[in-house]
Short mmCIF file of C-alpha atoms in Angstrom, two decimals:
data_model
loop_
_atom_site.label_atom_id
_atom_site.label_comp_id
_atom_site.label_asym_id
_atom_site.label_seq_id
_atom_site.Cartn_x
_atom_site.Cartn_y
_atom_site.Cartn_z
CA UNK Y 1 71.71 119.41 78.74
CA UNK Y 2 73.37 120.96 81.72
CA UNK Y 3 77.04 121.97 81.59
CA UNK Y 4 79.73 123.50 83.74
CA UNK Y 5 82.84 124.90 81.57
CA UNK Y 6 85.90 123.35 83.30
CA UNK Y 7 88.41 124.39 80.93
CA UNK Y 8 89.01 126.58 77.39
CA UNK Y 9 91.54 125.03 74.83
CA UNK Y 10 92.30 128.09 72.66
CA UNK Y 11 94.33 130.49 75.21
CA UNK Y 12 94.66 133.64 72.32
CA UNK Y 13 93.41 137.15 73.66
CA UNK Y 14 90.53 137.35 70.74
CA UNK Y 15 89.29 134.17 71.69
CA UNK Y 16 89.18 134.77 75.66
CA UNK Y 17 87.76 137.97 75.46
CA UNK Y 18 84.42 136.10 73.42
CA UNK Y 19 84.29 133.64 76.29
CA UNK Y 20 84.28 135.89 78.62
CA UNK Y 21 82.27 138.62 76.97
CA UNK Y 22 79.74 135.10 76.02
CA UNK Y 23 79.77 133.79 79.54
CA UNK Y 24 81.53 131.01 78.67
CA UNK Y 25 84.42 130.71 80.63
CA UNK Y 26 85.43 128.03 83.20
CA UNK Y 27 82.96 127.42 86.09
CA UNK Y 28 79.99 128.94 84.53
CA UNK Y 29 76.99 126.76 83.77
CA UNK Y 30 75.31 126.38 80.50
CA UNK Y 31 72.37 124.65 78.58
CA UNK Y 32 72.60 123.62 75.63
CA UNK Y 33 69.58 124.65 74.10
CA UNK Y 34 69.74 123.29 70.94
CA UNK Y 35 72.39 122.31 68.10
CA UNK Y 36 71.80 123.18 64.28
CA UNK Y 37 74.04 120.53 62.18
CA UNK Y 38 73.65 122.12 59.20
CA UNK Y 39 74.27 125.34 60.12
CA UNK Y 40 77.39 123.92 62.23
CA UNK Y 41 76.01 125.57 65.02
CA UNK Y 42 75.73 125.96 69.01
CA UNK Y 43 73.12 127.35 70.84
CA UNK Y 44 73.69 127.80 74.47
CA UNK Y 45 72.16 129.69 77.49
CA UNK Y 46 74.22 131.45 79.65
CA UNK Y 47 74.78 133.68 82.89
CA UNK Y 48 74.50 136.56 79.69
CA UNK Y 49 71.63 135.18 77.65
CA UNK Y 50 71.44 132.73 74.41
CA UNK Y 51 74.72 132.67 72.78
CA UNK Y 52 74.93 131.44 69.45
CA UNK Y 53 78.52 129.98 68.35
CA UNK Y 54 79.85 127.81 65.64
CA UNK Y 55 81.19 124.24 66.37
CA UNK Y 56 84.58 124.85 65.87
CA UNK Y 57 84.69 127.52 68.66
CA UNK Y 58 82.55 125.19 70.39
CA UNK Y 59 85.28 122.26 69.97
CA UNK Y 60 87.90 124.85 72.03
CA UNK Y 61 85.47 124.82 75.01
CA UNK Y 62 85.42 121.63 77.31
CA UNK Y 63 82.36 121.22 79.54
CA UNK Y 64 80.85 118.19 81.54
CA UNK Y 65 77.47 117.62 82.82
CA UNK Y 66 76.15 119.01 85.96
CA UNK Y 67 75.25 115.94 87.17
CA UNK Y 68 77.94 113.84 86.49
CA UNK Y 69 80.65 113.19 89.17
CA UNK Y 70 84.40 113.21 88.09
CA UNK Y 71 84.77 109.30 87.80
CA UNK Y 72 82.18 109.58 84.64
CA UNK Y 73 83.75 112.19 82.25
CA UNK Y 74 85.20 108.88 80.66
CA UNK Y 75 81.83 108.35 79.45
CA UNK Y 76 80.76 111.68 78.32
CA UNK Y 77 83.23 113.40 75.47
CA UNK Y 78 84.10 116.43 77.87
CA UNK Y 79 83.52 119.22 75.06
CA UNK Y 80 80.75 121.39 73.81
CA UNK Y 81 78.29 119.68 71.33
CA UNK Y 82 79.70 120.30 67.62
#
């Protein structure tokens, strides 16, 4: 799946500097390249590479699909698989 980051939920310094240091901050693309349940993980590709984060830091990170147009984010949960 496709993904543009439109907005990150968790504003401290440690946090921003992994999204940025990830590629994961707002207007970037992503793919979601797979999602490990039980290892309550994320794995993403990204302007930087694969990126490999945890759901709950995936929960701070709101995305929506590249081809979706603004009227449909009702439809689609706006965050990061998690």
């Amino acid at each position: 799946v496709e993904l543009r980051i439109e907005r990150v939920t968790d504003q401290s310094p440690e946090f921003l500097q992994f999204v940025r240091r990830s590629g994961l901050h707002p207007g970037n693309q992503v793919i979601v390249e797979s999602i490990d349940r039980a290892a309550d993980a994320v794995t993403l590709e990204t302007e930087r590479g694969i990126v490999t984060i945890g759901t709950q830091a995936a929960s701070k990170i709101l995305a929506r699909p590249l081809e979706s147009d603004p009227s449909s984010l009702d439809a689609f949960p706006p965050r990061l698989p998690g």
